[in-house]
XYZ file of C-alpha atoms in Angstrom:
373
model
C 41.211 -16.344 -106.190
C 37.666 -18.063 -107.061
C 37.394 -20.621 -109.738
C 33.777 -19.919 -110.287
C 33.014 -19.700 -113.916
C 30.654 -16.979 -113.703
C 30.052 -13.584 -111.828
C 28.878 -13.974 -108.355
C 27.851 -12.228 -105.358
C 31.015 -12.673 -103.697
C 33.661 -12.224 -106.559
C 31.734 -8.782 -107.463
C 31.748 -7.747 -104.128
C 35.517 -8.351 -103.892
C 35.700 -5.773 -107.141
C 34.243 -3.155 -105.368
C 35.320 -3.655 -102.411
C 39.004 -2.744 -104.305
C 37.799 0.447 -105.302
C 36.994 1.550 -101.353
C 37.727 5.056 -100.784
C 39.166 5.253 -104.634
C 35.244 5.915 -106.133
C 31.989 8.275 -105.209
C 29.561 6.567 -103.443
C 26.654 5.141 -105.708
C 29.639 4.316 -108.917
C 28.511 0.240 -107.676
C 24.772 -1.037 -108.061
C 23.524 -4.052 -106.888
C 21.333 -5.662 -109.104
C 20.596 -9.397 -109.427
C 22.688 -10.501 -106.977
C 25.931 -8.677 -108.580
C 27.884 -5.453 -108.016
C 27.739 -3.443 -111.311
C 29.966 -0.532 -112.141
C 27.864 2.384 -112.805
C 30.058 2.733 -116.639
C 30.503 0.032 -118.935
C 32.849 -0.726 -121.228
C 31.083 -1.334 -124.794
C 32.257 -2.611 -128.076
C 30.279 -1.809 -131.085
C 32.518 1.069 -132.769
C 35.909 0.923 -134.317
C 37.605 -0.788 -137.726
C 38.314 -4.071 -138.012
C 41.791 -3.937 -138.040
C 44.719 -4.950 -136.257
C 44.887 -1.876 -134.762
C 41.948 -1.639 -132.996
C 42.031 -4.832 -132.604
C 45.060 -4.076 -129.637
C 43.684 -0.938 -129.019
C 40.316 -2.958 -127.671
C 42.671 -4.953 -125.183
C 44.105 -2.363 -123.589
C 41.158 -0.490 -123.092
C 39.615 -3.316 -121.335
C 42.423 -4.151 -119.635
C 42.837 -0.622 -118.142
C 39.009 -0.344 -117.762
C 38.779 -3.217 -115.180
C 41.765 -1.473 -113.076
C 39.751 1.661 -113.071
C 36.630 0.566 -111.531
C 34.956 -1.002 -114.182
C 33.647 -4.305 -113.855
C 30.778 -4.579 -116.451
C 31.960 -5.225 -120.416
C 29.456 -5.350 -123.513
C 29.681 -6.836 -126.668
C 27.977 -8.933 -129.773
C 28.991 -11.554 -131.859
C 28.523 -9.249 -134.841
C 30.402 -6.669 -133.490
C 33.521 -5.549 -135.581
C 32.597 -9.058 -136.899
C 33.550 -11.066 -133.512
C 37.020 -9.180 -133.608
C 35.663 -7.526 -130.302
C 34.387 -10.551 -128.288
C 38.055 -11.654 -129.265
C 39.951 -9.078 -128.080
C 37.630 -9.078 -125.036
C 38.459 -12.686 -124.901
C 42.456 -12.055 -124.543
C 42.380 -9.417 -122.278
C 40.562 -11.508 -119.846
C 42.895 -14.099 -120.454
C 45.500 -11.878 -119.628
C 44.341 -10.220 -116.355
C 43.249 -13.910 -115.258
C 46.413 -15.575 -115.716
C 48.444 -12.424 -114.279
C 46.078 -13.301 -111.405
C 45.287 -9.538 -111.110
C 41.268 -10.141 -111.062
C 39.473 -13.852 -110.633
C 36.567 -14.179 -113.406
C 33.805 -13.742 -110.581
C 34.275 -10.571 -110.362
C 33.331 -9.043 -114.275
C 29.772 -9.220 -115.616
C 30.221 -10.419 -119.181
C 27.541 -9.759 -121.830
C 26.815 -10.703 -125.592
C 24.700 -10.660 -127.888
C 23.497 -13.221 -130.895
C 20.728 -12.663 -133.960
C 22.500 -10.551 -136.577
C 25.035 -12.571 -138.863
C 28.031 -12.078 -137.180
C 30.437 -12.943 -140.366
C 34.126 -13.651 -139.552
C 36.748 -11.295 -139.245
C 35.521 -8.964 -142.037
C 32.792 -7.459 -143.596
C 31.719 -9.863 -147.134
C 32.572 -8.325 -150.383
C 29.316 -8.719 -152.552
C 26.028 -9.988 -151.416
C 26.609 -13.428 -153.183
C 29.475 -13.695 -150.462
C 27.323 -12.718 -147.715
C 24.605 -15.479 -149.385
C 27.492 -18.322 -149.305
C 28.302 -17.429 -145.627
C 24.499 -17.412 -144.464
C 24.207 -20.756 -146.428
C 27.082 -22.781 -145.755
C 27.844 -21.888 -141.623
C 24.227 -22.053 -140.997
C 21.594 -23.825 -143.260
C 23.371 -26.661 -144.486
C 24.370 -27.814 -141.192
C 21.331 -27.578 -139.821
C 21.212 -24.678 -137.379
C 18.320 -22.907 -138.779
C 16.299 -22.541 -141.995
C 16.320 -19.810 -144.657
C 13.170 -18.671 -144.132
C 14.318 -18.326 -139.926
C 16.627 -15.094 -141.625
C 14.771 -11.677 -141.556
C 16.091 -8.905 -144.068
C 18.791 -11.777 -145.068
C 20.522 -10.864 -141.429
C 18.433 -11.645 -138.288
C 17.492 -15.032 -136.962
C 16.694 -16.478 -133.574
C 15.773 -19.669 -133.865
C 17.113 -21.835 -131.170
C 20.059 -23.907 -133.443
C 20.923 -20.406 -134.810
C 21.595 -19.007 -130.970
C 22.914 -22.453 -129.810
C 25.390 -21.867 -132.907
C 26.182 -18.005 -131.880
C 26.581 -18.576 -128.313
C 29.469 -21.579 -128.286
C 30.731 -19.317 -131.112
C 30.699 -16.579 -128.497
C 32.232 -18.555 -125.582
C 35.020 -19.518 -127.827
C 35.692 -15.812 -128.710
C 35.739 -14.791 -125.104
C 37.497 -18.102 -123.645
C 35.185 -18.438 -121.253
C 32.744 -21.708 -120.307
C 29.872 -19.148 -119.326
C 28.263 -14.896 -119.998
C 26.792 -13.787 -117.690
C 23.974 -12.082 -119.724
C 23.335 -13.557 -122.872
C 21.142 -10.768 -125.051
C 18.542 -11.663 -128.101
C 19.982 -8.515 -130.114
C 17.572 -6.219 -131.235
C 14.653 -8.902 -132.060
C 12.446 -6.378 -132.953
C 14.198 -6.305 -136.398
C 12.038 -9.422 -136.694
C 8.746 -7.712 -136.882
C 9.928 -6.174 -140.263
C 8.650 -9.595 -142.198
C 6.503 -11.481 -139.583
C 3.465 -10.871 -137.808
C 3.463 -10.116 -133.880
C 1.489 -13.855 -133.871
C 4.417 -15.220 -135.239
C 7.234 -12.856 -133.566
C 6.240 -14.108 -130.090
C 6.334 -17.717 -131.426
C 9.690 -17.155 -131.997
C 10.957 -15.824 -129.141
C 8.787 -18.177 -126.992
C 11.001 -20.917 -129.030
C 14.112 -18.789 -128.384
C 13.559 -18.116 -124.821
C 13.026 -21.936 -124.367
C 16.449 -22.672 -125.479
C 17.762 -19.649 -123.537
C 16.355 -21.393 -120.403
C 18.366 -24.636 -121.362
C 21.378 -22.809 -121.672
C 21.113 -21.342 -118.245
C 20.544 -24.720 -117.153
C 23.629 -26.215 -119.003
C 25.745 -23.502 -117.213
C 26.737 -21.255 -120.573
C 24.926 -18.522 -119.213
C 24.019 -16.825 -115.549
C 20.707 -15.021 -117.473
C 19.355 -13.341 -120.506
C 17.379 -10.234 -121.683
C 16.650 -8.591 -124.893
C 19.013 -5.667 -126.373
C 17.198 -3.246 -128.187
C 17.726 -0.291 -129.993
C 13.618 0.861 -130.811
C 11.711 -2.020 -129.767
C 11.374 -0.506 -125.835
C 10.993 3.593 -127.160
C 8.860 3.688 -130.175
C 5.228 4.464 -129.529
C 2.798 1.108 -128.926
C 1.276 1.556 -132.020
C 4.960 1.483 -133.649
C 5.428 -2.073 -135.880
C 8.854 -2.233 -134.162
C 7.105 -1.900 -130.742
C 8.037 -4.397 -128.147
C 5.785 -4.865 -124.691
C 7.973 -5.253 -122.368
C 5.050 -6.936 -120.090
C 4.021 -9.135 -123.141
C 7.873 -10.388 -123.132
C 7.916 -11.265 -119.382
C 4.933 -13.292 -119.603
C 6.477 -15.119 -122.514
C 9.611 -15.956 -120.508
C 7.271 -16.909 -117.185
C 5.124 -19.341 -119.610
C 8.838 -20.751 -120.936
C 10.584 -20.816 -117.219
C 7.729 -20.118 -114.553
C 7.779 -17.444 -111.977
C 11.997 -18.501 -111.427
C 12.468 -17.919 -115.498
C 15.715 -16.066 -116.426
C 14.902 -13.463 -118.071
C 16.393 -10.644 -115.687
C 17.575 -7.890 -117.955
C 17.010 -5.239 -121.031
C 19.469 -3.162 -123.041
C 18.182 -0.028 -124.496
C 19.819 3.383 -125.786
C 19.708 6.155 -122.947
C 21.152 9.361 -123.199
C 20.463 13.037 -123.619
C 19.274 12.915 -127.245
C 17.036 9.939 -126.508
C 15.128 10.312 -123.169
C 12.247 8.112 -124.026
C 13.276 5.390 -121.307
C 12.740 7.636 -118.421
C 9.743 9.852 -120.311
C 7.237 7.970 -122.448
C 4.848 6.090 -120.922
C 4.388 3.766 -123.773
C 4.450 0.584 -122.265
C 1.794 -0.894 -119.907
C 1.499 -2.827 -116.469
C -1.818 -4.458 -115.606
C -3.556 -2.277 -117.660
C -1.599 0.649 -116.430
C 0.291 3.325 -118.733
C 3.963 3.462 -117.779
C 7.394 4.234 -118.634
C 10.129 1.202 -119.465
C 11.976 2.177 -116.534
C 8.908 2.120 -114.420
C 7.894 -1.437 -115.516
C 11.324 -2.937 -115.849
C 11.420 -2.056 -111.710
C 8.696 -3.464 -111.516
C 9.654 -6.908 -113.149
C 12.775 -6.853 -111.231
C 14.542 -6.570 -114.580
C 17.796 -5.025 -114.371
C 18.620 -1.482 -117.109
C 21.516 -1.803 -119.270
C 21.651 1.400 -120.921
C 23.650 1.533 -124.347
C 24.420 5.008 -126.407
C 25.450 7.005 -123.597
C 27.195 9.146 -125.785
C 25.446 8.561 -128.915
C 28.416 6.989 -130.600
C 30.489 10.000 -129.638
C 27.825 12.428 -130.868
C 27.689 13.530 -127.441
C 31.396 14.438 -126.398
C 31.106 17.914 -127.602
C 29.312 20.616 -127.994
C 26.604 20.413 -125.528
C 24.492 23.305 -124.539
C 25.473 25.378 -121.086
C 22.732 24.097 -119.681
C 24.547 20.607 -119.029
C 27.604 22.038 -118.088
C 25.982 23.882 -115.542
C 24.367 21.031 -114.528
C 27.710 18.929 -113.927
C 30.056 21.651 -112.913
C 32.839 19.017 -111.151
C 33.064 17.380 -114.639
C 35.538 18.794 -117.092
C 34.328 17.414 -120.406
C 31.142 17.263 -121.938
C 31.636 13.012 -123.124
C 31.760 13.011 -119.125
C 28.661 15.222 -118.524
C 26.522 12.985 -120.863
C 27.812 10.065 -119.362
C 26.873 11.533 -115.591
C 23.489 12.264 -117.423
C 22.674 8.897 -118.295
C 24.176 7.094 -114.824
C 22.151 9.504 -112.556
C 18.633 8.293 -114.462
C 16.794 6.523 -111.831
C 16.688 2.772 -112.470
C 19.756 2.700 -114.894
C 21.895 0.032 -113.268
C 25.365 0.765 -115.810
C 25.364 3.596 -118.080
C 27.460 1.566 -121.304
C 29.840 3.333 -123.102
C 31.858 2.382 -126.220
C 35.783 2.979 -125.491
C 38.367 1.333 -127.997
C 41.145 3.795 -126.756
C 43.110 3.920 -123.395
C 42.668 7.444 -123.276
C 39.231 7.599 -123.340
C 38.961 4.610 -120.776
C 40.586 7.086 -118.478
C 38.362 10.174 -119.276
C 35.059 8.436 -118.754
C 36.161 6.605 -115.873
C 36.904 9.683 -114.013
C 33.362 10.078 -113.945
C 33.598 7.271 -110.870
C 35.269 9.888 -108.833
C 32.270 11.708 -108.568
C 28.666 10.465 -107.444
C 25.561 10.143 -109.612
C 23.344 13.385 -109.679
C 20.812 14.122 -106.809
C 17.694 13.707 -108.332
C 16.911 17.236 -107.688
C 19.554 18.572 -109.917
C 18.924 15.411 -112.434
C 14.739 16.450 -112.745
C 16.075 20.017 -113.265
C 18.004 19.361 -116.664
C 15.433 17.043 -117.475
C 13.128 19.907 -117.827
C 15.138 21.839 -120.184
C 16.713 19.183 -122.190
């Protein structure tokens, strides 16, 4: 097996190469270099608890021997209980010697306060936390915090992502994500906002350099799908050229994380963002950038999974549940690379990752629910 400490071209290509003759044709993307399973294993839901705690590793566990090869998380998620469990089932599968670590694409995420292990029990708590893991030390400054929970400043993320390596027992991610910056924009101006992720970006670049991480993006939840004239509206144009002025024309900045799913189509139908002067679509200008889709909220934090109109059943007749049919939705929208889905639970691994069996929609058929949805 390969010692590389990252996900490369080869080890990725050795994961789907498993899967020949086991998935549909189209279930593996290449993007950046690297094989990407067409369903992702996300993180955000579930108690912090023991339970879920185990219930995470074996989901992730059975998830890579299903065909999935791309896993999601954030430090702040279930308050880094999930890059942890995360972190031991890839310690188990590597020492078991059942999959090499070139083979997964590993993501996180840093700018919310993360907190440890649980959720602070009064505000003064939360206050002492901010203060004493962050400020005194010197990472960042008070006034770096927006809404008393977001910072990026660069000895906040420095901070969050050895935090996050140590959670995941690994020496590098292979996309690092500034997690939803546009919360920023709440208490600074867009003069200042790009300052500040000019500043982050710059230590992003040094961290791809120092080999903690392969690349980075943004992960966003309205920045990308709110109208222009939005304050929460990010240009996805106006970020590339702050990553090319930080890193040149070989910057890292190769990927963006946004929800995509049947209740929020906005990716694939607003042209809201521009391209040399040109109204387009996210999708449309991420192709264009070379910058690879993550797309998060397949099923709308299991909002999805039932009760859909006949329309989508009809749509996806060879799937048998309507968590799958949403999930088929979102993987068949061109320039999605990995259509991310939260799973704590075995069970549900197994459901959505039946999905593989079958290949993404023609876009025909896609265009057609598109219409009526």
């Amino acid at each position: 097996m390969s010692t590389a400490l990252k996900a490369t071209t080869e080890g990725t290509t050795r994961y789907r190469d498993r899967f020949r003759g086991q998935v549909a044709d189209g279930h593996f993307r290449q993007s950046q270099e690297l094989w990407m399973s067409s369903i992702g294993l996300g993180s955000y839901l579930g108690n912090a608890d023991e339970r879920t705690d185990t219930a995470y590793v074996l989901a992730a566990k059975r998830a890579a021997e299903l065909g999935c090869n791309v896993f999601d998380s954030a430090a702040n998620y279930r308050f880094q209980r999930s890059e942890r469990n995360f972190g031991q089932a890839f310690s188990e599968l590597f020492a078991e010697d059942r999959f090499s670590r070139d083979e997964f694409v590993i993501t996180t995420k840093g700018g919310f306060l993360p907190f440890d292990g649980a959720m602070p029990r009064s505000r003064q708590q939360m206050m002492t936390y901010l203060d004493e893991t962050f400020v005194k030390p010197g990472f960042c400054q008070v006034e770096d915090f927006v809404q008393d929970s977001h910072c990026m400043a660069p000895g906040y993320l420095k901070h969050q992502l050895d935090q996050s390596l140590r959670n995941l027992q690994l020496d590098c991610v292979d996309v690092y994500y500034l997690h939803n910056p546009e919360t920023q924009l709440a208490e600074v101006s867009t003069e200042e906002f790009y300052r500040r992720l000019s500043a982050a970006f710059e230590f992003l670049e040094s961290a791809v350099a120092a080999g903690k991480i392969g690349m980075y993006g943004t992960a966003t939840w309205n920045g990308y799908r709110v109208a222009s004239r939005d304050q929460s509206f990010l240009s996805l144009e106006q970020v590339v050229q702050t990553a090319r002025q930080i890193g040149g024309n070989n910057h890292h900045f190769k990927v963006v994380q946004l929800p995509v799913n049947l209740a929020m189509i906005e990716a694939f139908a607003n042209a809201n963002q521009t391209v040399n002067g040109k109204n387009a679509t996210l999708l449309e200008v991420a192709e264009q950038f070379g910058i690879t889709v993550m797309a998060s909220g397949s099923i709308l934090q299991s909002r999805l999974s039932d009760g859909l109109p006949p329309v989508v059943s009809e749509a996806f007749p060879e799937l048998r549940t309507d968590a799958q049919r949403a999930i088929q939705f979102v993987r068949s929208t061109p320039g999605v690379t990995t259509s991310l889905v939260g799973m704590s639970h075995v069970e549900h691994v197994e459901e959505n990752l039946e999905v593989a069996h079958i290949s993404p929609a023609a876009l025909e058929n896609y265009l057609k629910l598109f219409s009526k949805n």
